[in-house]
Coordinates of C-alpha atoms and ligand atoms in Angstrom, one line a residue:
X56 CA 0.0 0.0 0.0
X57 CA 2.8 2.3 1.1
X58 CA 4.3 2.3 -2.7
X59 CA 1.3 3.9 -3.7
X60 CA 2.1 7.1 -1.9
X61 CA -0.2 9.1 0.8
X62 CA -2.8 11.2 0.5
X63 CA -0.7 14.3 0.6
X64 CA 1.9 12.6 -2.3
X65 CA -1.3 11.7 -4.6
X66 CA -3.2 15.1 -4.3
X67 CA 0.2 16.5 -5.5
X68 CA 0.4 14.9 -8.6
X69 CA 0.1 17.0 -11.3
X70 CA -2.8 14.3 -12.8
X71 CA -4.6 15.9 -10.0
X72 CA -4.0 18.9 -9.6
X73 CA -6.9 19.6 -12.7
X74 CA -9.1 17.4 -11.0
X75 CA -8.5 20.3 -8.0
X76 CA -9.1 23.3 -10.1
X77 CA -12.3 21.9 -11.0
X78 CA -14.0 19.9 -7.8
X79 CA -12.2 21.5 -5.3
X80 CA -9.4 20.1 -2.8
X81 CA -11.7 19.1 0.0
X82 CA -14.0 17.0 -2.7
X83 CA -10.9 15.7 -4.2
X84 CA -9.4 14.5 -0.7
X85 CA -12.5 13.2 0.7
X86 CA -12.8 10.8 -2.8
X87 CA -9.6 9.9 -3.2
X88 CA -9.2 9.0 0.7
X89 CA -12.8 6.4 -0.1
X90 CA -11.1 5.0 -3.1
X91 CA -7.8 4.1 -1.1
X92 CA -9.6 2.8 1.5
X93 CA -11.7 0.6 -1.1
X94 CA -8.2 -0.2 -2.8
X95 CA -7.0 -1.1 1.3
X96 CA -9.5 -3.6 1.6
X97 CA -9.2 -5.7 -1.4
X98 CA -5.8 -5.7 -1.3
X99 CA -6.4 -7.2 2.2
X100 CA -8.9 -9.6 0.6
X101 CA -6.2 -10.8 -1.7
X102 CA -6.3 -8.7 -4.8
X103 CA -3.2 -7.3 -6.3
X104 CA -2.5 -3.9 -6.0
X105 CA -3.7 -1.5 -8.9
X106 CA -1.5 1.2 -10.9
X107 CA -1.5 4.3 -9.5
X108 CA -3.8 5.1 -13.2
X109 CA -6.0 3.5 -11.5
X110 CA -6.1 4.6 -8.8
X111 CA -6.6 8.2 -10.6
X112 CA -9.4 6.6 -13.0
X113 CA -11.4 5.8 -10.4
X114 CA -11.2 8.9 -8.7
X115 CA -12.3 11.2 -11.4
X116 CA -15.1 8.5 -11.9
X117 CA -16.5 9.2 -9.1
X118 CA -16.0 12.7 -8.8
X119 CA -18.0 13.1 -12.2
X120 CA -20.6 10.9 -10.7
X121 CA -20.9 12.9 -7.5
X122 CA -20.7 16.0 -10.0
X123 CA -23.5 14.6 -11.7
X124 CA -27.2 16.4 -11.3
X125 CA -30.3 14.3 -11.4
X126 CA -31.9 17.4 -13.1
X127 CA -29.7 16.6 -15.7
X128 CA -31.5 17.1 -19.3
X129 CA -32.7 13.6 -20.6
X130 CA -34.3 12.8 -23.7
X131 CA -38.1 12.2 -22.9
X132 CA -38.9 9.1 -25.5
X133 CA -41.9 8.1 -23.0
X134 CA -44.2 9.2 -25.7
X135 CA -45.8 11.7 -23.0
X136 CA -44.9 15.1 -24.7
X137 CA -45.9 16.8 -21.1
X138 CA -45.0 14.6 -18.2
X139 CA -45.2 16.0 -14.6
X140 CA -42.4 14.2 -13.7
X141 CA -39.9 14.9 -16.4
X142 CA -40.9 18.3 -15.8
X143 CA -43.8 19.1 -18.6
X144 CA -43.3 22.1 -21.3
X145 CA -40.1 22.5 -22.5
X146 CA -39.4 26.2 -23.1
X147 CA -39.0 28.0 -26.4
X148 CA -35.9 29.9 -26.8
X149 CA -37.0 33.4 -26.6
X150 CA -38.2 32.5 -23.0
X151 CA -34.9 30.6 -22.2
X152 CA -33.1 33.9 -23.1
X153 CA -35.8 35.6 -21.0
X154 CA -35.1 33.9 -18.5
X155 CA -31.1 34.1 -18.7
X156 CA -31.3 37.6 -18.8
X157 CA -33.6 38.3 -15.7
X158 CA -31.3 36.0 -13.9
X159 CA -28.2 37.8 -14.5
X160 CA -29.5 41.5 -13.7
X161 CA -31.5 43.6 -11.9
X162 CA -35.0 44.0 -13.1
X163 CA -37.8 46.4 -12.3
X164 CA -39.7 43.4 -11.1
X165 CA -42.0 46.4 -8.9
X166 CA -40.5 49.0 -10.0
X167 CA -42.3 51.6 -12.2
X168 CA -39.7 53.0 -14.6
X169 CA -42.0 55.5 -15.7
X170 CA -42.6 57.5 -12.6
X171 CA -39.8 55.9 -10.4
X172 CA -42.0 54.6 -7.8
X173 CA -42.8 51.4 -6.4
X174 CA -44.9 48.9 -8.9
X175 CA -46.6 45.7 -9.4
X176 CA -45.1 42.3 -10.4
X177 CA -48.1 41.0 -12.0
X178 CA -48.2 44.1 -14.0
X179 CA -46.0 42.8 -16.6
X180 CA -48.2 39.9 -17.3
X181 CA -51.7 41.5 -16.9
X182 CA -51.8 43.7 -20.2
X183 CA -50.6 40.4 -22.1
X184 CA -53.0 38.3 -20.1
X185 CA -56.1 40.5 -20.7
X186 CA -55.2 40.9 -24.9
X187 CA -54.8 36.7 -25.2
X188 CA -58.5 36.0 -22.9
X189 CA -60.8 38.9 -23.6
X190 CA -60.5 39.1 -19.6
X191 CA -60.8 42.4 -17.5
X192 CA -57.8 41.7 -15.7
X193 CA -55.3 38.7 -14.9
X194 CA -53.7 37.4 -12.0
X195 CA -50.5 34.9 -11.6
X196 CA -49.4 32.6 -8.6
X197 CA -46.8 29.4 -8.5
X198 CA -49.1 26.7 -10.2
X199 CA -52.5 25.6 -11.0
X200 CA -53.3 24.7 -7.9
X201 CA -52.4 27.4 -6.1
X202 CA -54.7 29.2 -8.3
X203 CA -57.3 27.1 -7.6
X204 CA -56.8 27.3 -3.4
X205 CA -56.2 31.7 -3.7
X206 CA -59.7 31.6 -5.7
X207 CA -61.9 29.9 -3.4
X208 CA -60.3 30.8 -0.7
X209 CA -60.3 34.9 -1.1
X210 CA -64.3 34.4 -3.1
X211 CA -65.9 32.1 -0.2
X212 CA -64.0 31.5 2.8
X213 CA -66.4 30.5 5.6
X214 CA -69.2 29.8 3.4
X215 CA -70.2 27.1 0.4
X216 CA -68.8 26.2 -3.2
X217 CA -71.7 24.1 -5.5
X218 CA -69.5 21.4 -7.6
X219 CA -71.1 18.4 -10.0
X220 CA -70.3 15.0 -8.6
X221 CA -69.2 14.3 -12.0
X222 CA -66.0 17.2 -11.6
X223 CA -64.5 15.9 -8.2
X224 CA -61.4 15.3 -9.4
X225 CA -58.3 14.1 -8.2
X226 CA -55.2 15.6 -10.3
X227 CA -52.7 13.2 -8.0
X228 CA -49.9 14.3 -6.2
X229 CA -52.9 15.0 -3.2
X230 CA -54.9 17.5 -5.3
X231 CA -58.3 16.6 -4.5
X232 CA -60.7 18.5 -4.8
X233 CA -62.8 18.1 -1.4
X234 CA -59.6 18.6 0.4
X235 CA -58.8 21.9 -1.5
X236 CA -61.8 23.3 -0.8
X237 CA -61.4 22.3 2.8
X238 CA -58.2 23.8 2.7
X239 CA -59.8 26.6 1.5
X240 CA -61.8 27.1 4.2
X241 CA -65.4 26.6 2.2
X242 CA -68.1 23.6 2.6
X243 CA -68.1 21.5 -0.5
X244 CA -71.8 21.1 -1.6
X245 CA -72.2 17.9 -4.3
X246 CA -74.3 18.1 -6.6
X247 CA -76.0 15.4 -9.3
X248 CA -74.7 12.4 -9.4
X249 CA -71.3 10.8 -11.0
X250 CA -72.7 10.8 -14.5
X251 CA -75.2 13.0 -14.7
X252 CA -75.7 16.8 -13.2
X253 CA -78.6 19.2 -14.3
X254 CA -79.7 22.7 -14.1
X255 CA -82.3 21.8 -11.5
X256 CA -79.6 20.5 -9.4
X257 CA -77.1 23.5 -9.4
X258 CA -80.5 25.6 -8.8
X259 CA -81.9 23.3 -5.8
X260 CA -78.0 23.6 -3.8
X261 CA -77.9 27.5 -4.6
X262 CA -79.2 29.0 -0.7
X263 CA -77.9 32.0 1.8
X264 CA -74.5 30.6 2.0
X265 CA -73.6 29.9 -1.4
X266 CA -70.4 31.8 -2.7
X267 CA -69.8 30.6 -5.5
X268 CA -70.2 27.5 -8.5
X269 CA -67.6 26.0 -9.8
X270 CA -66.7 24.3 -12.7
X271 CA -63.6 21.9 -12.9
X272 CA -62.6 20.5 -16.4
X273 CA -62.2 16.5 -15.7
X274 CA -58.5 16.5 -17.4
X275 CA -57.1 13.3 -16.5
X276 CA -60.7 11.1 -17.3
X277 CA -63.7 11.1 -19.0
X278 CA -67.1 9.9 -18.1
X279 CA -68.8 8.5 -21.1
X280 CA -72.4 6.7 -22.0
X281 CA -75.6 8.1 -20.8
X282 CA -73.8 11.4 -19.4
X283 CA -75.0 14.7 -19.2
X284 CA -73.4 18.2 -17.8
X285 CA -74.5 21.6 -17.6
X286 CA -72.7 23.7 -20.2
X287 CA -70.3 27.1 -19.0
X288 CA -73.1 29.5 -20.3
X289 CA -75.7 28.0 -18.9
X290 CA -74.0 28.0 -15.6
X291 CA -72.8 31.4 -16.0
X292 CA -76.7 32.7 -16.1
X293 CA -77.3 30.3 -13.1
X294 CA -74.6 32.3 -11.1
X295 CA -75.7 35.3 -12.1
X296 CA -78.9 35.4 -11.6
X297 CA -78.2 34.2 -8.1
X298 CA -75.4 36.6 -7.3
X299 CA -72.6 34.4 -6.9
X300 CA -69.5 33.9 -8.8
X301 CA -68.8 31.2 -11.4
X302 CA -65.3 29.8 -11.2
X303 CA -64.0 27.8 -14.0
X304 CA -61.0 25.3 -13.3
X305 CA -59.8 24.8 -16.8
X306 CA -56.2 22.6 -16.1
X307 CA -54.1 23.0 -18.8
X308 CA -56.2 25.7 -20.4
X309 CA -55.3 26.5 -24.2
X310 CA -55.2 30.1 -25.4
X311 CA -55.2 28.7 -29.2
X312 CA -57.7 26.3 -30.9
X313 CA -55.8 23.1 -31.2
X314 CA -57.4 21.6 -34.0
X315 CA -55.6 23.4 -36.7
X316 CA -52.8 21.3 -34.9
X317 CA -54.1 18.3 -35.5
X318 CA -55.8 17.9 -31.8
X319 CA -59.0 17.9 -30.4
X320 CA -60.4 21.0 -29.8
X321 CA -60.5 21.8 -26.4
X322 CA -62.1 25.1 -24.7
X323 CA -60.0 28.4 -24.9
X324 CA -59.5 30.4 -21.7
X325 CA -60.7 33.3 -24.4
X326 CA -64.4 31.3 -24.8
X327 CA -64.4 30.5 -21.5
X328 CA -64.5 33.8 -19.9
X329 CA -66.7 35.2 -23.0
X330 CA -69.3 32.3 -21.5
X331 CA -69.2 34.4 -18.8
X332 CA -67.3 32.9 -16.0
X333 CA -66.6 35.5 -13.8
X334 CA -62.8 33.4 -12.9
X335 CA -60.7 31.4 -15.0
X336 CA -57.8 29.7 -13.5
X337 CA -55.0 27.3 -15.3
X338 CA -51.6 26.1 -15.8
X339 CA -48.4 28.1 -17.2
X340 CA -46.4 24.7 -17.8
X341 CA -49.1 22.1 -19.2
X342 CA -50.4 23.6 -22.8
X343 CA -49.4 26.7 -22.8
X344 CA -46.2 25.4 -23.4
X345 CA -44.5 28.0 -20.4
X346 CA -42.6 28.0 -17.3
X347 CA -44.5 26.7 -14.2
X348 CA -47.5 28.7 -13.5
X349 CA -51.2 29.6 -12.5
X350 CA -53.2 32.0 -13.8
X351 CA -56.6 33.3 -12.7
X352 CA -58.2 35.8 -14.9
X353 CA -61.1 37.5 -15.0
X354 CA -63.3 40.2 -13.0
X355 CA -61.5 42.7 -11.9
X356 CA -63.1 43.5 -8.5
X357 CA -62.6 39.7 -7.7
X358 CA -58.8 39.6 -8.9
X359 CA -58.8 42.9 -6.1
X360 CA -59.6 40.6 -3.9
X361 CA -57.6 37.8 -5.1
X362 CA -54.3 40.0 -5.0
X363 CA -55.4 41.5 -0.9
X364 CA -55.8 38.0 0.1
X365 CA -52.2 37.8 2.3
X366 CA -51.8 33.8 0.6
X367 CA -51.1 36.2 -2.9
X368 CA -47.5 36.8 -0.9
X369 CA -46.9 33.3 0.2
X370 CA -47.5 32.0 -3.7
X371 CA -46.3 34.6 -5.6
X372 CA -43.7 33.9 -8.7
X373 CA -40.2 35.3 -9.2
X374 CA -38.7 37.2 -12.1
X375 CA -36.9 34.7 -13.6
X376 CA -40.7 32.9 -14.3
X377 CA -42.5 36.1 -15.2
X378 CA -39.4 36.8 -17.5
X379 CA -40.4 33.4 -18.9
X380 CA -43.8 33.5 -19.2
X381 CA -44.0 37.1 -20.7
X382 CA -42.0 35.9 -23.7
X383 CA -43.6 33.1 -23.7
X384 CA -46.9 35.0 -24.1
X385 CA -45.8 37.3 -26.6
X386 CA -45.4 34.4 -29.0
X387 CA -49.3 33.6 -28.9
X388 CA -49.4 37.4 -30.5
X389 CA -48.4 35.7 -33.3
X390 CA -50.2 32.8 -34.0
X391 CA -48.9 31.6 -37.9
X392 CA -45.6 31.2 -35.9
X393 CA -46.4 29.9 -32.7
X394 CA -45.8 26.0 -33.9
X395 CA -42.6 26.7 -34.9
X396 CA -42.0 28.7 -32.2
X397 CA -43.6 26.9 -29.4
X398 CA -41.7 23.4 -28.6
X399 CA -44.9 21.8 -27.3
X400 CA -46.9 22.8 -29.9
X401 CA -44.4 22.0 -32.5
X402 CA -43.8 18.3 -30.6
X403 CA -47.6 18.0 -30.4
X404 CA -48.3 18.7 -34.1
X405 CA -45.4 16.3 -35.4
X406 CA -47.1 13.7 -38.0
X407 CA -46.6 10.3 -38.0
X408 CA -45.1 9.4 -41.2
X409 CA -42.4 12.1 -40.0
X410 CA -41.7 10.4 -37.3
X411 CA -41.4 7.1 -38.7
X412 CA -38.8 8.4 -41.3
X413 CA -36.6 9.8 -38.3
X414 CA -37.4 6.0 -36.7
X415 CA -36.1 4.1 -40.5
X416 CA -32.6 6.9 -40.2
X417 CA -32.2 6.0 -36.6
X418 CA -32.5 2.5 -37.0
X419 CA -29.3 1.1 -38.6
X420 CA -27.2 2.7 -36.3
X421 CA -29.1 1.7 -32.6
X422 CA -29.3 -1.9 -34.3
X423 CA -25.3 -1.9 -35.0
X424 CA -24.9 -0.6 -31.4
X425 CA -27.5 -3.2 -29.5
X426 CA -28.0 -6.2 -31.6
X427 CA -24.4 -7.2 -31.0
X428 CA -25.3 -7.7 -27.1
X429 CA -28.3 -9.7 -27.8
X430 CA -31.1 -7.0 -28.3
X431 CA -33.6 -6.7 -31.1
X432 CA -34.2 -3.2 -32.6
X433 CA -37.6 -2.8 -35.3
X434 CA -39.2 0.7 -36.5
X435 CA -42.6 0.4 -34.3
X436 CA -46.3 2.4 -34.9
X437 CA -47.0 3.5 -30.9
X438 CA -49.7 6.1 -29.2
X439 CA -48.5 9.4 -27.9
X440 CA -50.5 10.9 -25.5
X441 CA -50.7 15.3 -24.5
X442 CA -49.6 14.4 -20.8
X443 CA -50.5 16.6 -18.5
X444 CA -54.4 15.6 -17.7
X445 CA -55.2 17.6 -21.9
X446 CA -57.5 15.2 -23.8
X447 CA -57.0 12.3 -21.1
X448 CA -58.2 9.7 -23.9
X449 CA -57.0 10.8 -27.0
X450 CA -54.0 9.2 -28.7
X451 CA -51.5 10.8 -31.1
X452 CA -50.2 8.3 -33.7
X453 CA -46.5 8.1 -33.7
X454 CA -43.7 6.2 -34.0
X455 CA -40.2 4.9 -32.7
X456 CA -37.5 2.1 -32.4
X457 CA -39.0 -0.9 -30.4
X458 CA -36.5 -2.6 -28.4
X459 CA -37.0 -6.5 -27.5
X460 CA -34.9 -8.9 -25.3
X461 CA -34.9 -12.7 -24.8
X462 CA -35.5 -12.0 -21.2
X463 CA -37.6 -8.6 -18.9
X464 CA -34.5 -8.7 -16.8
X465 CA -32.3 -7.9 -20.2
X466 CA -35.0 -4.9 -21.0
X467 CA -34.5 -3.7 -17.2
X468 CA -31.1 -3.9 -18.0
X469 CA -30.6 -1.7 -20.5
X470 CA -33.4 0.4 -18.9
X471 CA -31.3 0.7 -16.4
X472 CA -27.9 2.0 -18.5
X473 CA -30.6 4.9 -20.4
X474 CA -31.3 5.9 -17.4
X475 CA -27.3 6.6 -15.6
X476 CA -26.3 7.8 -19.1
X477 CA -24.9 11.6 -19.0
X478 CA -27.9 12.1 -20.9
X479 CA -30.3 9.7 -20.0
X480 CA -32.7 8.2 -21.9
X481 CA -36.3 7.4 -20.9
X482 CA -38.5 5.0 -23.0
X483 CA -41.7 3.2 -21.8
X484 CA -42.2 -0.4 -21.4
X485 CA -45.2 -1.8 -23.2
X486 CA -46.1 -5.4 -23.5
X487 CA -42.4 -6.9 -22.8
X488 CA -40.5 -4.4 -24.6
X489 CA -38.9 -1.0 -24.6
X490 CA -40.7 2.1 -26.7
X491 CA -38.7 4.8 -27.4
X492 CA -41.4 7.2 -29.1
X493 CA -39.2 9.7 -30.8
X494 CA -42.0 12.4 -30.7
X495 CA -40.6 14.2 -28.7
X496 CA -36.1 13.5 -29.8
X497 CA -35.1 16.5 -31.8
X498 CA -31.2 15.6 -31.0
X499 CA -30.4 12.4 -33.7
X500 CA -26.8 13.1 -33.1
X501 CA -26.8 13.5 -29.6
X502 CA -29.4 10.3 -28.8
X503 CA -26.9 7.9 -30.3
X504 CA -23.5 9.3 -28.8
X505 CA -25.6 8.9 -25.6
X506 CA -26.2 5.2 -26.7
X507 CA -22.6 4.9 -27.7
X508 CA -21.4 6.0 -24.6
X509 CA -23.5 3.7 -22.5
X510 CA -22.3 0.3 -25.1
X511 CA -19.3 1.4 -24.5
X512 CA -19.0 2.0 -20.8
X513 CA -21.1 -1.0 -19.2
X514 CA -22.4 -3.8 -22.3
X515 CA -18.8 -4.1 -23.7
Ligands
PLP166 C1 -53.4 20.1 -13.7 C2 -54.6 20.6 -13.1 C3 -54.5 21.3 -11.9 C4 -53.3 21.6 -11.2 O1 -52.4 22.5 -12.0 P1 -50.9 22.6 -11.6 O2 -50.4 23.6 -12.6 O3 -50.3 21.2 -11.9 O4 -50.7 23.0 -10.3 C5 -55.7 21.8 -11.4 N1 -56.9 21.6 -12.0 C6 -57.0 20.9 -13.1 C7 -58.3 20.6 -13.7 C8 -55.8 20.4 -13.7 O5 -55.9 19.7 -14.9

């Protein structure tokens, strides 16, 4: 052990001293003390004592490991073009510079370079907001749900919210609806049944205490058969007349018509407040193709009250986001361009036959790299889906590589290496074998040096 020098002698060497100017000393001590003690205890298991190169290998292994995010990018092939949990929209570049810029200076985030004196953070937003919706004015918190819990909370804390049994969703990660509203303070009053709600229903639960209705879009199901809902304008002469507020939970919330795109049309925020809901809440990050976001638009007296309620402080966005989602607005102001512009658009609208091409160039290549260790690679039809709880049930024909092994535990395998690549790569399994839906893969070059790197480093 001695001939391999101390700890002092090695963090001298000048193959080190790099590894120093990047990680730092006490990083670069602290691995390469656990590597000599790993070394120390094999040698004391009889194995024979490595080259000091190796020593040094394994040290700026795993300092590149330990360097290593888990936010790292990753190439989403899961066929989901907005997954929660690989972070939903990707961002289009004019709101990544946005973004970049806000972080690196000072910004008149509430500052009013006009007059000099203080102003409002939402203000940047709200002209933008108002011109995309037909709304009176706009508000914006951290997420969805946040706008959700600030709306019911600041329209009818203390007193009741009328919902259709058919809209008591569950979005996961906890948001239930029942506990919101509990949350928020306000007696949940069912109405109608799972299937089926009515007029008379909405008009039997409407007493002394009611506050508001509300209206939740069912984004991540759909009840089908002998159904029937009461429709946003409808309900928006029901709360009128009444004198209480009609709140509209739209989810992802669209501020195009999709079906230009090839989609399913889905409401607009712009028809849903011309309806006449008198709120209109939904996400920044799920359609809309932004930065995480909520925003609630509508009335102005009741955004007033929205922005005095003191929660408005405790979910309020930073400038880097409002940077984001300002250019990200502007884009809509320009609709011929936006699915160009817009990566989730411009994923979402990508045709099949497209996509199957890219598969057929791709192909050769993966096959040369995998079937040599015993995998088979084909050009496969698959289902994309929105993600996101958009159009729960509809299906976007696409394609990719299908990936089959003689055994699951060789899938999991290679599973597995996608996933500790540098750039990972995450596919979905489907009836025994790996998709990789390459809706979503806009990087050829960069998906198969990712693949070469993981042959290379573990299936050798
Ligand atoms: C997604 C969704 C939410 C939550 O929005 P987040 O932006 O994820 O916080 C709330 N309501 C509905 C109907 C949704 O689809």
């Amino acid at each position: 052990m001695r001939s391999l020098g101390s700890v002092d002698q090695l963090l001298g060497s000048p193959l080190v001293s790099p590894l120093i100017e990047r990680h730092g000393r006490q990083a670069v001590t602290d691995q390469l003390r656990s590597v000599l003690a790993e070394v120390r205890d094999a040698v004391r298991n009889g194995a024979s004592l490595p080259a000091q190169s190796d020593i040094f290998a394994s040290l700026l292994g795993r300092l590149s490991y330990q360097e290593r995010s888990n936010l790292r990018p990753l190439f989403n092939l899961t066929g989901t073009v907005l997954h929660t949990n690989l972070g939903r929209a990707i961002l289009a570049e004019e709101a990544v510079s946005a973004a970049v810029d806000a972080m690196r200076s000072a910004a008149a985030l509430e500052y009013d370079l006009d007059t000099g004196k203080r102003g409002e953070r939402d203000s940047h937003l709200r002209a933008l907001l108002c011109e995309l919706t037909g709304a009176e004015d706009a508000t914006i918190v951290n997420n969805n749900a946040a706008a959700v819990l600030i709306s019911l909370n600041s329209v009818g804390a203390g007193r009741e919210a009328i919902v259709s049994r058919g809209e008591l969703i569950e979005i996961g990660g906890a948001f239930r609806m029942p506990d919101i509203m509990e949350r928020a303070s306000l007696r949940l009053v069912e109405v109608g049944t799972t299937n089926r709600t009515h007029e008379k229903d909405y008009l039997k639960a409407i007493g002394p205490d009611t506050a508001l209705i509300m209206k939740v879009h069912t984004s991540n199901y759909r009840i089908e058969g002998f159904t029937a809902e009461v429709r946003g304008d409808r309900l928006a002469t029901i709360a009128r007349e009444a004198g209480v507020v009609l709140l509209n939970d739209l989810g992802s919330g669209t501020l195009v018509d999709l079906s230009p795109y090839g989609l399913a049309k889905e409401p607009t925020v712009r028809e849903t407040v011309a309806e006449g809901a008198d709120l209109v809440t939904f996400s920044g990050d799920k359609l809309l193709g932004g930065p995480q976001a909520g925003f609630i638009v509508g009335r102005k007296d009741l955004i007033a009250e929205i922005n005095r309620n003191p929660l408005k402080r405790a979910l309020r966005v930073d400038k880097i986001r409002i940077a984001a989602l300002e250019a990200t607005l502007r884009l809509y102001r320009d609709p011929h361009r936006l699915g160009a512009r817009l990566p989730t658009l411009r994923m979402l609208s990508r045709k099949e036959p497209e996509i199957r091409d890219q598969a057929e160039r791709l192909l050769p290549a993966v096959s040369e790299m995998l079937a040599p260790r015993g995998y088979r690679i084909a050009v496969a039809q698959c289902s994309s889906q929105i993600g996101s709880g958009a159009l729960p049930v509809d299906t976007i024909p696409s394609a990719g590589l299908k990936i089959s092994a003689s055994s699951g535990s060789a899938l999991e395998v290679l599973a597995a290496l996608f996933r500790s690549l540098h750039r990972p790569i995450v596919g979905r399994m489907q009836d025994g074998a790996m998709i990789l839906d390459l809706r979503c893969l806009s990087d050829d070059e960069g998906f198969l040096s990712s693949i070469a790197e993981g042959v290379d480093n573990a299936l050798a």
